mmCIF file of C-alpha atoms in Angstrom:
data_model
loop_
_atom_site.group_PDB
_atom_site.id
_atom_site.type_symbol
_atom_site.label_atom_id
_atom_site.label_comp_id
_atom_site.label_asym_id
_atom_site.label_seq_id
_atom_site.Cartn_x
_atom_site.Cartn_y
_atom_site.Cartn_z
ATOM 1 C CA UNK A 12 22.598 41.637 -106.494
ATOM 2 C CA UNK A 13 24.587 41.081 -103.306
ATOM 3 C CA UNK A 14 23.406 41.739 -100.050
ATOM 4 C CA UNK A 15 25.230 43.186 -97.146
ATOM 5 C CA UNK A 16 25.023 41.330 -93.776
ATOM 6 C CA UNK A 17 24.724 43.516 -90.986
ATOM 7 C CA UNK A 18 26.712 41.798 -88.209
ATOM 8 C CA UNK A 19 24.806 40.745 -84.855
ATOM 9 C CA UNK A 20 26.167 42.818 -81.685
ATOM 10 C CA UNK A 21 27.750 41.171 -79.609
ATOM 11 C CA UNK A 22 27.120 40.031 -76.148
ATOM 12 C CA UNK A 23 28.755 42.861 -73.835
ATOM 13 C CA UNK A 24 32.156 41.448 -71.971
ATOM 14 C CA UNK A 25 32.110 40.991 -67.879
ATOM 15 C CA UNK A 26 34.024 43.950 -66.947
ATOM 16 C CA UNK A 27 37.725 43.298 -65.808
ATOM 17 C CA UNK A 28 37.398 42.651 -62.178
ATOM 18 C CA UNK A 29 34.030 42.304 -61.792
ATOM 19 C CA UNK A 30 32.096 39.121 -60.833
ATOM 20 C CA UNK A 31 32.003 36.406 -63.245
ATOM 21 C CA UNK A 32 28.756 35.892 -64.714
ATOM 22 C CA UNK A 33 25.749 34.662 -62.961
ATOM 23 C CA UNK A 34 27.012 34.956 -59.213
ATOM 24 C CA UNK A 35 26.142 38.206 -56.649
ATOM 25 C CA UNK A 36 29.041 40.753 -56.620
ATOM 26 C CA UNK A 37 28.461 40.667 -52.657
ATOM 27 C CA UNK A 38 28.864 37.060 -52.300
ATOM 28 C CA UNK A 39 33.089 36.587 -51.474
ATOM 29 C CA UNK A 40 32.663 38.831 -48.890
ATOM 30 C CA UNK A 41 30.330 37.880 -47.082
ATOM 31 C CA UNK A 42 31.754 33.840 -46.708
ATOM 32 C CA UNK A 43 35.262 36.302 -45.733
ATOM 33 C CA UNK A 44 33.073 37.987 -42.821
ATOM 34 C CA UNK A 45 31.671 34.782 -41.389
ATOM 35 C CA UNK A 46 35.141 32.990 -41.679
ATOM 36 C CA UNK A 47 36.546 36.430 -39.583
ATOM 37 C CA UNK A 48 34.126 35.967 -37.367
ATOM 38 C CA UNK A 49 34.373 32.234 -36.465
ATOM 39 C CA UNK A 50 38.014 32.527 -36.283
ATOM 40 C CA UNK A 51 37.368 35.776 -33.514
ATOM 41 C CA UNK A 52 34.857 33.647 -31.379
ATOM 42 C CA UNK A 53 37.648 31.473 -29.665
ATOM 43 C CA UNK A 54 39.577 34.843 -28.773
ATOM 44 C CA UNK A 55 36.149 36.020 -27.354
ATOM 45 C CA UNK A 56 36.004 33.511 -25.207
ATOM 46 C CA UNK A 57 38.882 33.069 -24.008
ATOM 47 C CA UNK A 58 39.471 36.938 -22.886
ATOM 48 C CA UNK A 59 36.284 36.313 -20.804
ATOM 49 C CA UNK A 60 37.837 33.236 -19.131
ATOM 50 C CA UNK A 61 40.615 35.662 -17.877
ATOM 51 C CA UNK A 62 38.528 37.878 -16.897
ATOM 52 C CA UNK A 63 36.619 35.827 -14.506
ATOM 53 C CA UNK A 64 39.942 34.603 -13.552
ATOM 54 C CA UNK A 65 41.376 37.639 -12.683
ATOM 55 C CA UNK A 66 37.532 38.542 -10.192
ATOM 56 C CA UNK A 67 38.387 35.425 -8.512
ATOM 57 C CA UNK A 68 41.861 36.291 -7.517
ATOM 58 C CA UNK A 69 40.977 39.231 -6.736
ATOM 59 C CA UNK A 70 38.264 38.087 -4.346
ATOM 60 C CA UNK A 71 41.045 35.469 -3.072
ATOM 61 C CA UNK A 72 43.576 38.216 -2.113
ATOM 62 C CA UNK A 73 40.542 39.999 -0.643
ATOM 63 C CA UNK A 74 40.122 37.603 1.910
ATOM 64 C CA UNK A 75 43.554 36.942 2.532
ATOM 65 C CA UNK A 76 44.171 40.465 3.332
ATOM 66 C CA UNK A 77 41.500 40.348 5.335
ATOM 67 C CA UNK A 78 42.914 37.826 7.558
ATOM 68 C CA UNK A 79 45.902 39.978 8.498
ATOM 69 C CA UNK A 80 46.641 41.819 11.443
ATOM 70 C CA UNK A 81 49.109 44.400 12.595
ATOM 71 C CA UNK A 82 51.401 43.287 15.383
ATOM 72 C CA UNK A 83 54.644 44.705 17.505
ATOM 73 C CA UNK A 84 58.106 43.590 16.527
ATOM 74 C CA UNK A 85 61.080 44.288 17.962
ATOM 75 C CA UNK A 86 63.157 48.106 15.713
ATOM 76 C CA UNK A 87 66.472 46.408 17.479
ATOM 77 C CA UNK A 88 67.899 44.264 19.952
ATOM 78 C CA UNK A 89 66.826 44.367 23.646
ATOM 79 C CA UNK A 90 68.426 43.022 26.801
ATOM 80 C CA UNK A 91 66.371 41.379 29.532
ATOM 81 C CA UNK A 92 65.062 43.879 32.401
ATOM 82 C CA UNK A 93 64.861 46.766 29.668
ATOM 83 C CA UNK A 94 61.563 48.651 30.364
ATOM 84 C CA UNK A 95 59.578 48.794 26.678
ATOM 85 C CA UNK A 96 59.200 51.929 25.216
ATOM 86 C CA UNK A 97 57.363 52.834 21.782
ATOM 87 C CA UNK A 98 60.840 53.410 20.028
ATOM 88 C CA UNK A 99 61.683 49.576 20.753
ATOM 89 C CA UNK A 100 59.138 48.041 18.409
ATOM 90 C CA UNK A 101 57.921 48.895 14.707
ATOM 91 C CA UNK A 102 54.746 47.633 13.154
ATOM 92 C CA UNK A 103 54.291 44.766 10.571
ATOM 93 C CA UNK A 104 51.305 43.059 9.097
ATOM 94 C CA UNK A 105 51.123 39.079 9.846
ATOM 95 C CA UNK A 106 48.449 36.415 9.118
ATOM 96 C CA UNK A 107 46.474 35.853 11.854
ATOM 97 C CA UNK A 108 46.565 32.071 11.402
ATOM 98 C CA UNK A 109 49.814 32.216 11.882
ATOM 99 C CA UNK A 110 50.260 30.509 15.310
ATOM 100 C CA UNK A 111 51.808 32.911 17.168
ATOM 101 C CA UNK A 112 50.335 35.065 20.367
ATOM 102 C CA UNK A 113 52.022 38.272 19.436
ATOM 103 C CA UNK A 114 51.022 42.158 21.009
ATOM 104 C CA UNK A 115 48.701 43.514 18.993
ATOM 105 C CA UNK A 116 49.754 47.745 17.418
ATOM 106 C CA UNK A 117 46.850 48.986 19.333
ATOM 107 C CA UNK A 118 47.564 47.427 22.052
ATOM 108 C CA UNK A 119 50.945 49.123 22.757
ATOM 109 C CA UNK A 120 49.937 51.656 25.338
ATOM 110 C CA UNK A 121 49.050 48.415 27.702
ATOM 111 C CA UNK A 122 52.363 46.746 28.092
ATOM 112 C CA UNK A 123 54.976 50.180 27.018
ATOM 113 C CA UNK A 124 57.051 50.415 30.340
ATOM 114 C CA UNK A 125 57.225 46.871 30.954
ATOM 115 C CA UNK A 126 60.299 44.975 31.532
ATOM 116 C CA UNK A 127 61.558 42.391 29.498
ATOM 117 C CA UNK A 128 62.023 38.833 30.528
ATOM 118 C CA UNK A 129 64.881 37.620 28.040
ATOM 119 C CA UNK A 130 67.507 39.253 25.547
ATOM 120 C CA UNK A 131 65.757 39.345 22.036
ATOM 121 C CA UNK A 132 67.139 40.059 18.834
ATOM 122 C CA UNK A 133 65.931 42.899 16.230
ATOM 123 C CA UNK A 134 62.862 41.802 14.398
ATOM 124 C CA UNK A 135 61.584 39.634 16.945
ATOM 125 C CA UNK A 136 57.850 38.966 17.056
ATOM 126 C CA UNK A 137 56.908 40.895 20.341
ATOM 127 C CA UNK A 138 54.658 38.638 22.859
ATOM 128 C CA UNK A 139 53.302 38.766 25.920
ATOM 129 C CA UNK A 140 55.609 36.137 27.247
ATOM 130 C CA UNK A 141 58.482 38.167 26.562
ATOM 131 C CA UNK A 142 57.871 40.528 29.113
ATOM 132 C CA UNK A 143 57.975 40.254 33.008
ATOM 133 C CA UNK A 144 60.195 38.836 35.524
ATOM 134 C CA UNK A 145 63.665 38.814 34.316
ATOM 135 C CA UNK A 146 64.035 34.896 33.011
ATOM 136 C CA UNK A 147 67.730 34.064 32.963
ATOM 137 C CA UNK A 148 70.016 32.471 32.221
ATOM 138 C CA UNK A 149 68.805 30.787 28.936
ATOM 139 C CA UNK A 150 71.281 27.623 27.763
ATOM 140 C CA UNK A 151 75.008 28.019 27.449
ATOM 141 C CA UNK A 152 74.875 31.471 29.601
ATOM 142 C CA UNK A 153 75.697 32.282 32.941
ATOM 143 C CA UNK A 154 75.374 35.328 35.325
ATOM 144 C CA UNK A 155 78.657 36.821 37.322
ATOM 145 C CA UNK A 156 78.252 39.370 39.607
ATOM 146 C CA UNK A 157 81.334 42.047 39.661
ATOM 147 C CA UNK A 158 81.851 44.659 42.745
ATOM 148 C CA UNK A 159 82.739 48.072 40.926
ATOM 149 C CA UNK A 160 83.487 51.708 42.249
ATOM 150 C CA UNK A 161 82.831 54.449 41.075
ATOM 151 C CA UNK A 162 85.151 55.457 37.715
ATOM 152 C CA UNK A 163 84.805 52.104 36.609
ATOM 153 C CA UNK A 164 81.443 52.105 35.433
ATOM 154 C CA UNK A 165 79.064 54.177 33.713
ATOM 155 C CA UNK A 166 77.189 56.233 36.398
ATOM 156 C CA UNK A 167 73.816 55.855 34.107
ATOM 157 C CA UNK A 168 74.104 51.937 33.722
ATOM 158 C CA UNK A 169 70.902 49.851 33.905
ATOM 159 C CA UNK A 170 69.415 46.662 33.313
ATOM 160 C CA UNK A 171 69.222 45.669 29.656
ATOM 161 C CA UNK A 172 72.426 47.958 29.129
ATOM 162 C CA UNK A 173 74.453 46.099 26.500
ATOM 163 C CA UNK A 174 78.483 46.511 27.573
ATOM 164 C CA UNK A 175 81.803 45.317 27.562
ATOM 165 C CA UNK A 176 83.737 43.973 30.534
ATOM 166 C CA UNK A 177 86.824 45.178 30.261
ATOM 167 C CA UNK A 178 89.275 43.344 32.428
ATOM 168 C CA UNK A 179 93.086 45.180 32.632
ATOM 169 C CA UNK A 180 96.114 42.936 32.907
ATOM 170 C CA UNK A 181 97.399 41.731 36.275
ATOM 171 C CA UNK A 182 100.736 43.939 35.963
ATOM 172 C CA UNK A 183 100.378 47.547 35.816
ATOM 173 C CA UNK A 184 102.887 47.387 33.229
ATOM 174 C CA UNK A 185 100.851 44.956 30.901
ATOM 175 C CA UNK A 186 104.457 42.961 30.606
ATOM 176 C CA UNK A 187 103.877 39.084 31.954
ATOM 177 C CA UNK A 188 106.346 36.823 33.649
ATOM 178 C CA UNK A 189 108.031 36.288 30.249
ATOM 179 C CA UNK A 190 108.252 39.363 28.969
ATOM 180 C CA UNK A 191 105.523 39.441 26.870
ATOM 181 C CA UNK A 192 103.035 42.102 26.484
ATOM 182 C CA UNK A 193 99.700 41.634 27.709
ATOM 183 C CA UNK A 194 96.617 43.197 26.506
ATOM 184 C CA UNK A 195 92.938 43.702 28.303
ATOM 185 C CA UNK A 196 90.728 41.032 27.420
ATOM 186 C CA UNK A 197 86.869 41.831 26.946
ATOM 187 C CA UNK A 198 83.769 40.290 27.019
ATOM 188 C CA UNK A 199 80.455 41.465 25.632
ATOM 189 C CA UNK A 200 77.270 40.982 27.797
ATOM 190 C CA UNK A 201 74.300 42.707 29.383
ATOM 191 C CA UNK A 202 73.361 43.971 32.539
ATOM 192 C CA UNK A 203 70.494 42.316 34.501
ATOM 193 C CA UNK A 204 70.950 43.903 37.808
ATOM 194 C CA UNK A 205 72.881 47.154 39.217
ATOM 195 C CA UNK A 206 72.360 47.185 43.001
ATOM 196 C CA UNK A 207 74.391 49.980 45.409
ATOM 197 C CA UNK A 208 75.602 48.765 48.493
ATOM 198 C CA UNK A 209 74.673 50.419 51.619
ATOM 199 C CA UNK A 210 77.822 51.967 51.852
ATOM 200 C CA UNK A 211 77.487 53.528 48.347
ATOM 201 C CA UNK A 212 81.465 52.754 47.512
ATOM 202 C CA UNK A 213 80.684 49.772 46.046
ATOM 203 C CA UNK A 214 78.280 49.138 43.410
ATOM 204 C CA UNK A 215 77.579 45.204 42.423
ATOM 205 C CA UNK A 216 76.448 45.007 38.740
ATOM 206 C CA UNK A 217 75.086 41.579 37.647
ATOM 207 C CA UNK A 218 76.113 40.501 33.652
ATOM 208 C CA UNK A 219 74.771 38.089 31.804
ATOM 209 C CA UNK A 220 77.360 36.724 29.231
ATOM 210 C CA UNK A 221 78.461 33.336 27.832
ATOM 211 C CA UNK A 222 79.098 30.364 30.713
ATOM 212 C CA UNK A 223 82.925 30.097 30.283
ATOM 213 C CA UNK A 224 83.910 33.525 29.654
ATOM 214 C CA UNK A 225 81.233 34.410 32.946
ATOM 215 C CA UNK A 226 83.861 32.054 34.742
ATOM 216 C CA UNK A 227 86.321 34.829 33.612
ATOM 217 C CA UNK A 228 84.897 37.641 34.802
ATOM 218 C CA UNK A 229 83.802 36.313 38.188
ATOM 219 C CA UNK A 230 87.981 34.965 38.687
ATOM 220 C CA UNK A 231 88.846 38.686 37.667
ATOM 221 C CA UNK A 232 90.840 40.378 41.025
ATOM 222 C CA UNK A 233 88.708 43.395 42.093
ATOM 223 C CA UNK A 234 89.799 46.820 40.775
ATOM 224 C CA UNK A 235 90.632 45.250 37.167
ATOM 225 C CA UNK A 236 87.330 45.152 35.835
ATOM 226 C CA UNK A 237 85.499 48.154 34.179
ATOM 227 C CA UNK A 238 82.190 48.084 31.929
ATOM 228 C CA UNK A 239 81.206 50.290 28.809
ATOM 229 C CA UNK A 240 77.890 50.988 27.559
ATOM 230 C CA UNK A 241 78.197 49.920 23.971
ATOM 231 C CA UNK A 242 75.350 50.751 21.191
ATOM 232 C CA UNK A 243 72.265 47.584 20.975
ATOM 233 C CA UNK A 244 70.452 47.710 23.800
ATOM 234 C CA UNK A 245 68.515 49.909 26.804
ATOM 235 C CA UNK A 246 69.950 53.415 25.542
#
């Protein structure tokens, strides 16, 4: 009689996907984490090195801002013997290292009204040397003096007026010996002195203006020179 042979189950398959056999199903991901997280470390450090970067600038800039101070320069140009006045100067911030002497802002209200010694240009760095006793001429400028009467000046000029000198052509006719026609030369410069004669016809304005063309000027007959207040200067 033959016997039937039951077969043996069999050993149940891994599932598809799962682990193989023997090792923890958590085990690839963890050795993933730690590799994510050595890999992160350098990053770590690295934003904490900017930050502390970043503090110390910041402290730097601190104390270089610290070190500044707010000082007078000049809004535009001035001539010499122009009395300050708040609308002359502007405020800017300077290092106070900086080697200069210049007015402090708060300190306007102590030197507004005083003259100034020399012609400065806008922006200048306003000091305490600037102002006083009219100091001219500088180099390469001279000062002519020119009698005027009345009409042939501005009746409000001043010292520190900017202007022209105007100076007409010796014929009325502004046609020279040979026919030609002559034009009136001028010559910019500023006033450093307006003084009235006793008699009051006469009025003798002193100009300050380049050497040669102060040569001009002075050569000029009388009653062919006039001056005009031009914009820069004492208005």
């Amino acid at each position: 009689m033959m016997r039937t042979r039951t077969p043996a189950h069999p050993k149940s398959a891994p599932a598809l996907g799962g682990p193989p056999p023997g090792r923890s199903g958590g085990g690839a991901p963890s050795r993933v984490s730690a590799m994510r997280r050595r890999r992160q470390l350098p990053y770590l450090l690295l934003g904490l090195l900017l930050v502390l970067g970043c503090a110390a600038g910041g402290v730097v800039a601190g104390t270089q801002l610290g070190d500044r101070e707010a000082v007078l320069v000049l809004a535009h140009p001035v001539g010499v013997g122009q009395e300050l006045s708040a609308k002359d100067v502007r405020e800017v911030s300077v290092s106070a290292d900086s080697g200069l002497t210049p007015i402090r802002a708060d300190a306007l209200s102590s030197v507004e009204g005083r003259p100034f010694a020399y012609s400065l240009p806008a922006g200048a760095v306003l000091t305490r040397e600037a102002l006083g006793k009219a100091q001219v001429p500088p180099d390469g400028q001279a000062v002519a003096a020119v009698g005027l009467e009345d009409g042939q000046f501005p009746a409000a000029v001043k010292p520190g007026n900017q202007v022209l000198v105007v100076i007409a052509p010796e014929n009325e006719t502004g046609t020279g010996a040979d026919g030609e026609t002559s034009s009136p030369s001028s010559h910019s410069a500023t006033v450093t002195d307006v003084r009235a004669k006793d008699s009051k016809q006469t009025t003798v304005i002193s100009l300050q203006l380049p050497a040669d063309q102060a040569q001009q000027v002075a050569a000029a007959p009388q009653g062919q020179v006039s001056v005009v207040v031009v914009p820069g200067g004492g208005q």
